[in-house]
Structure formats: structure tokens, C-alpha cells
Amino acid sequence: IKKIGVLTSGGDAPGMNAAIRAVIRAALAKGIEVYGIHDGYLGLHRDRIEKLDRRSVSDIINRGGTMLGSARFPAFKEESVRREAIANLNKHGIEALVVIGGDGSYMGAKKLTEMGYPCIGLPGTIDNDIAGTDFTIGFDTALNVVMEAIDRLRDTSTSHKRISVVEVMGRHCGDLAMAAAVAGGAEFVIVPEKGFKKEELLAQIDEGIASGKRHAIITICEHVTDVNALANLIELHTGLETRATILGHIQRGGSPTARDRILASRMGAYAVDLLIDGQGGRCVGLLKNELIHHDIIDCIENMKRPFNEELFNLTKTLF
Ligand code: ADP
């Protein structure tokens, strides 16, 4: 293999830059040319393709976001659009593509692979919602951001005897909410995998107040319920001031943690090794701290993320 491409797609995540850098430097070290595709599948279709060298990725390991840009490009679901994208890759002589992104981006990579164009998927999302890996690139950084936000809310909640409802990202995966709840010492966690009953939550809050707690922090994954309405309900029930804080895109930004940088670097270099080894249509994961790869089609169609019961139970034990 002589030429490969790399792109970032979908929601951006801290650590994507470290992954791009690793792909480029690992490939160049093996005599492979690397082309960067700007703005994800959109740029692939519009031929925004540029040859990159070692210097192109200087000073980016510490930066959040993605230097290649990302985009949502629903038209990529159409086969004719993907065919045009493949024609662009062929025109540049690019033989394989490393796609860094979330499950939507994996879907695009899977479809290219099915059309005979080999792709390697790297899990880049703060949501940790990709099958076949214990951790995704960006999750650890987002977790630290959420933990710090909880710490700050705790200070002011304790002083004012206030209840805080903190909405965190994760789409339909409760990992970020659960991990943040444990790390931040939150009293309650609500995740989509388990759902929640309002009466039970209110009873637990009552119990906490009766035991002398000066605050309550409820960590909740997005899309479960309207957090402002939930805060109103809690305030009405307890008579204590209750505020909802939606952390939003703050969770996506910032300098990646050491853990994310290392994960991204390992995965990026591993993707290049797989391509050199003649493997295409794979996605990379981390299992018990070992790098692994799966068939990308199997990953999307059949594999499921196991729910972290231990972490969930821990939030209850430590309440
Ligand atoms: P993420 O990768 O973070 O999950 P999206 O779900 O928005 O983000 O997906 C990113 C991009 O991947 C989409 O804008 C689209 O270009 C492409 N994509 C998503 N789903 C498909 C699909 N079913 N077929 C082809 N391409 C897709």
C-alpha cells in the first residue's frame, strides 16, 4: 500500500488531532503517503483532499477539535454520492481510508467497504457509545470536564442547600453520566439504559435530605427527559431551590487528557499497521487495554456495547 487517506467525521471529539497525527506519522515512517480529507464525507465528495507531511501535524497533539474539520453530510447515505467520493479517492491514487468518528461515521465507512473500498474505523466520540471498544477517543477528556463542572456545582449547591440536575451528553449511552457521577460523587444518576421512576427519585432525595445532606446532585444523560421540568418537579416536591444545568458543547472542547492522547496515538498507529498487513474493513477497539480489531460490518450489524452494571451499581452503593 502506497497512499492512504484520513478524515474525521460527525461530532468532533478531543483527541481526534492526536489520532490524525499518529496516522500520518506512522504511515510516513513506513514510506506510505497520507492525504488529509477536509470536512469529513462532505469534503470527500467535494474533493477537498490535500497531501500531508510530518509538519502538517506539528503542534496539534494538545489541541481539541479536529484540524481536518468535520461535517454532517446526510447525502452520503446515497450510493451515487458515495460512488463519486470513491472516484475522487481513485483519482488521487488513495488506496484506503482511515475514518475517525462515531457510529454514523462508521456506517459511512461500512458502506464504502461494502462497495469494495477498504476503510478502517477509529472510534472518535465523547459518548463512548461504540461497540467493540471499552473506550472511545474523547470520552476521558469529556469525563474530566463533566467532573469539574460537578465539583463547581457542588460548591455552590452546598452553600445554598440547593439541588442540581446536571445534563450530560452520551446520546443513548449512559457511560459519561455514570462515570461522571462516580468521579464527581453525585447522589443520583439517570441513564437511558435503566430509565427512572420519578416517585423513586423523589423518595431517594427525601431520604438524603432526612439524613442531613446539604445538597443533591443528579447526573442525567441527555434525551431521557426534560431536565428543566424535572428540576421544577423536584423543587415543588422538596421546597428546595432546584436548578438544571445543561453542560452542552462545553463537553466537546478542550485540550485532550493524557489518556485520550495516548489512546488516539495507539489507535492511529495501529490502523496503519492493519493496512500494511492488508486488512481493510476493520474497526479498532481497546479491550482490557489491548488494541483489537473487528470486522466493521459485523461491528455495526451485530455487536452491542455491554452496559456497565458495576459502575451503575456503584453509584447506588456510594450514594
Ligand atoms: P457520528 O459519526 O458522530 O455518529 P453522524 O451520525 O452525524 O455522526 O454521522 C456522521 C456522518 O456519517 C453523516 O453526516 C453522514 O455523512 C455519514 N453517515 C451517517 N449514517 C450513514 C449511513 N447510514 N450511510 C452512509 N453514511 C452515513
XYZ file of C-alpha atoms and ligand atoms in Angstrom:
346
model
C 0.000 0.000 0.000
C 1.407 3.364 -1.044
C -1.211 6.033 -0.356
C -3.864 6.313 2.329
C -6.381 8.978 3.319
C -7.603 10.133 6.725
C -10.749 12.030 7.684
C -12.715 12.997 10.775
C -16.490 12.867 10.645
C -19.598 13.508 12.716
C -19.379 15.055 16.169
C -15.854 16.203 16.958
C -14.029 14.874 19.996
C -10.837 15.861 21.825
C -8.060 13.522 20.753
C -9.049 13.409 17.089
C -5.991 15.531 16.310
C -3.727 13.122 18.140
C -5.232 10.296 16.061
C -4.699 12.170 12.782
C -1.111 12.890 13.789
C -0.484 9.243 14.632
C -1.921 8.016 11.329
C 0.250 10.443 9.392
C 3.478 9.865 11.244
C 3.115 6.087 11.478
C 2.366 5.906 7.754
C 5.224 8.192 6.723
C 7.602 6.148 8.850
C 6.641 3.133 6.712
C 7.004 5.019 3.430
C 3.263 5.495 2.878
C 1.906 8.843 1.649
C -1.032 10.316 3.548
C -3.801 12.548 2.264
C -5.976 14.545 4.622
C -9.623 14.936 3.657
C -11.206 18.121 4.997
C -14.749 18.236 6.434
C -15.465 14.520 6.597
C -17.526 12.807 3.913
C -18.631 16.184 2.600
C -15.037 17.101 1.736
C -14.500 13.636 0.311
C -17.357 14.212 -2.081
C -16.236 17.773 -2.882
C -12.616 16.645 -3.392
C -11.191 18.711 -0.534
C -8.148 16.457 -0.400
C -4.639 17.528 0.438
C -1.323 15.723 0.798
C 0.029 15.969 4.339
C 3.539 15.726 5.717
C 5.089 15.453 9.170
C 4.999 19.196 9.552
C 1.265 19.449 8.809
C 0.607 17.862 12.181
C 3.144 19.715 14.310
C 1.706 21.235 17.493
C -1.707 19.601 17.270
C -1.469 16.762 19.797
C -2.529 19.143 22.561
C -5.420 20.719 20.688
C -9.098 19.811 20.952
C -11.379 19.633 17.932
C -10.045 18.401 14.624
C -7.627 20.215 12.312
C -9.244 18.477 9.335
C -12.686 19.787 10.205
C -15.811 17.679 10.429
C -19.258 17.864 8.892
C -22.641 16.235 8.789
C -23.377 15.126 5.263
C -26.602 13.106 5.099
C -26.308 12.799 1.296
C -23.544 10.247 1.901
C -26.321 7.714 2.509
C -26.910 7.702 -1.258
C -24.912 5.183 -3.199
C -24.396 7.521 -6.185
C -22.808 10.125 -3.866
C -20.505 7.516 -2.370
C -19.532 6.356 -5.843
C -18.454 9.909 -6.688
C -16.473 10.036 -3.443
C -14.680 6.804 -4.337
C -13.903 8.252 -7.773
C -12.150 11.179 -6.040
C -10.082 8.792 -3.940
C -9.141 6.787 -7.029
C -8.194 9.954 -8.877
C -5.584 10.709 -6.188
C -4.486 7.074 -6.109
C -5.571 6.739 -2.472
C -5.989 3.051 -1.730
C -7.580 3.021 1.714
C -9.213 5.410 4.163
C -8.973 5.831 7.929
C -12.240 7.252 9.276
C -12.216 8.768 12.753
C -15.721 9.318 14.087
C -18.811 7.994 15.802
C -21.300 5.335 14.806
C -22.766 7.393 11.947
C -19.281 7.767 10.506
C -18.732 4.023 10.974
C -21.879 3.454 8.938
C -20.412 5.504 6.087
C -17.127 3.559 6.358
C -19.025 0.273 6.363
C -20.881 1.230 3.189
C -17.667 2.245 1.407
C -16.154 -1.076 2.457
C -19.195 -2.933 1.078
C -18.650 -1.111 -2.222
C -15.126 -2.537 -2.356
C -13.254 0.456 -0.923
C -11.336 -0.536 2.244
C -11.805 1.622 5.342
C -10.538 1.414 8.889
C -12.731 2.968 11.598
C -11.303 4.607 14.706
C -13.788 5.362 17.494
C -13.800 9.135 17.976
C -16.669 10.387 20.121
C -17.121 11.631 23.670
C -20.221 9.435 24.014
C -18.393 6.110 24.451
C -21.261 4.534 22.551
C -19.386 2.423 20.023
C -19.463 -1.363 20.121
C -16.191 -3.279 20.125
C -14.195 -0.959 22.349
C -14.055 -0.256 26.067
C -13.237 3.398 25.423
C -13.618 5.869 22.594
C -11.247 8.733 21.829
C -12.550 11.852 23.614
C -14.507 10.149 26.375
C -11.880 10.657 29.063
C -11.482 14.353 28.292
C -15.242 14.930 28.358
C -15.473 12.972 31.596
C -12.930 15.261 33.218
C -14.841 18.323 32.014
C -18.091 16.995 33.470
C -16.388 16.017 36.717
C -15.010 19.525 37.105
C -18.438 21.015 36.404
C -19.960 18.794 39.091
C -17.255 19.882 41.548
C -18.143 23.515 40.910
C -21.869 22.908 41.203
C -21.274 21.064 44.445
C -19.537 24.083 46.000
C -22.413 26.408 45.281
C -25.122 23.806 45.947
C -23.722 23.022 49.399
C -23.513 26.674 50.345
C -27.109 27.341 49.354
C -28.665 23.974 50.161
C -29.649 23.649 46.564
C -30.366 20.701 44.309
C -28.599 20.443 40.960
C -29.682 18.461 37.954
C -26.758 18.134 35.531
C -27.462 17.018 31.987
C -24.513 15.415 30.237
C -24.008 14.112 26.716
C -23.871 10.494 25.651
C -26.727 10.272 23.171
C -28.233 6.930 24.164
C -25.300 5.705 26.217
C -25.126 6.330 29.951
C -21.364 5.824 30.309
C -20.484 9.511 30.573
C -23.265 10.185 33.094
C -22.329 7.153 35.221
C -18.586 7.720 35.165
C -19.082 11.416 35.955
C -21.476 10.552 38.787
C -18.902 8.256 40.386
C -15.974 10.620 39.813
C -17.934 13.657 40.980
C -19.635 11.930 43.893
C -23.123 12.718 42.590
C -26.043 11.387 44.603
C -28.125 10.124 41.715
C -27.602 9.026 38.167
C -30.190 8.607 35.453
C -29.235 6.722 32.305
C -31.268 5.683 29.262
C -30.346 2.015 29.665
C -32.157 1.870 33.012
C -34.724 4.662 32.780
C -36.096 6.056 36.041
C -39.256 6.427 38.032
C -39.993 9.939 39.280
C -41.506 8.700 42.557
C -38.415 6.633 43.341
C -36.103 9.530 42.603
C -38.139 11.888 44.818
C -38.202 9.313 47.619
C -34.417 8.947 47.406
C -33.950 12.704 47.503
C -36.211 12.883 50.592
C -34.106 10.190 52.198
C -30.926 12.145 51.504
C -32.361 15.349 52.970
C -33.634 13.473 56.039
C -30.136 12.075 56.590
C -28.749 15.604 56.716
C -27.318 16.097 53.218
C -26.897 19.746 52.355
C -27.207 19.236 48.629
C -28.146 16.761 45.987
C -26.545 16.366 42.584
C -28.393 14.407 39.947
C -26.424 13.444 36.866
C -28.608 12.636 33.907
C -27.861 11.582 30.345
C -29.335 13.738 27.570
C -32.561 12.685 25.799
C -34.014 10.904 28.839
C -36.360 13.659 29.963
C -36.727 17.458 30.006
C -34.311 18.436 32.764
C -35.918 21.828 33.448
C -39.274 20.152 34.018
C -37.551 17.595 36.242
C -35.912 20.377 38.265
C -39.321 22.080 38.697
C -40.866 18.845 39.866
C -38.111 18.303 42.439
C -38.381 21.907 43.674
C -42.151 21.612 44.082
C -41.779 18.332 45.959
C -38.901 19.255 48.273
C -39.371 23.004 48.636
C -35.631 23.351 47.945
C -34.323 25.509 45.139
C -33.503 23.201 42.227
C -31.658 24.165 39.081
C -30.940 22.281 35.885
C -27.603 22.820 34.149
C -27.200 21.588 30.606
C -23.478 21.313 30.006
C -23.873 21.070 26.226
C -20.985 21.586 23.863
C -18.584 22.617 26.621
C -18.127 18.854 26.994
C -16.776 18.546 23.470
C -13.976 21.071 23.757
C -10.668 21.475 25.489
C -7.228 20.025 25.392
C -7.351 16.211 25.394
C -6.243 14.402 28.545
C -3.084 12.300 28.529
C -5.240 9.204 28.425
C -7.076 10.315 25.287
C -3.869 11.403 23.579
C -2.256 8.047 24.249
C -5.349 6.107 23.189
C -5.610 8.126 19.964
C -1.900 7.721 19.230
C -2.031 3.978 19.763
C -5.154 3.537 17.659
C -3.856 5.747 14.838
C -0.608 3.817 14.536
C -2.485 0.512 14.800
C -4.776 1.486 11.907
C -1.691 1.946 9.715
C -0.312 -1.439 10.816
C -3.602 -3.078 9.837
C -3.485 -1.518 6.375
C 0.129 -2.591 5.871
C -0.964 -6.056 6.907
C -3.511 -5.985 4.089
C -6.514 -5.652 6.370
C -9.410 -3.473 5.273
C -12.958 -3.068 6.506
C -11.897 -3.209 10.143
C -12.623 -1.040 13.142
C -10.218 -0.577 16.003
C -11.022 -1.009 19.663
C -9.431 -1.267 23.063
C -10.288 -4.317 25.133
C -8.731 -4.620 28.607
C -6.096 -2.108 27.444
C -5.118 -4.215 24.410
C -5.700 -2.979 20.880
C -8.034 -5.181 18.872
C -9.845 -5.019 15.562
C -13.200 -6.252 14.340
C -14.963 -6.529 11.054
C -16.611 -3.133 10.646
C -19.770 -4.638 9.151
C -20.096 -7.140 11.977
C -19.439 -4.367 14.482
C -22.300 -2.251 13.182
C -24.759 -5.017 12.471
C -24.247 -7.449 15.320
C -22.098 -6.167 18.156
C -23.597 -4.438 21.154
C -21.951 -2.421 23.883
C -22.306 -4.183 27.196
C -23.888 -1.989 29.862
C -21.542 -1.258 32.756
C -23.641 -2.669 35.598
C -20.772 -2.443 38.045
C -20.416 1.308 37.605
C -24.168 1.777 37.762
C -24.446 -0.195 40.993
C -21.511 1.700 42.439
C -23.382 4.987 42.041
C -26.129 3.475 44.204
C -23.796 1.975 46.792
C -21.869 5.184 47.284
C -24.928 7.463 47.390
P -21.220 10.433 14.337
O -20.187 9.863 13.422
O -20.595 11.306 15.385
O -22.146 9.391 14.881
P -23.292 11.277 12.448
O -24.286 10.269 12.903
O -23.759 12.643 12.134
O -22.092 11.460 13.496
O -22.587 10.683 11.156
C -21.559 11.389 10.504
C -21.686 11.277 9.019
O -21.565 9.908 8.614
C -23.034 11.704 8.444
O -23.161 13.115 8.324
C -23.011 11.022 7.097
O -22.205 11.732 6.189
C -22.334 9.692 7.429
N -23.337 8.664 7.669
C -24.144 8.501 8.746
N -25.002 7.474 8.591
C -24.749 6.980 7.359
C -25.316 5.903 6.580
N -26.311 5.154 7.055
N -24.789 5.674 5.362
C -23.780 6.434 4.871
N -23.225 7.447 5.538
C -23.698 7.729 6.752
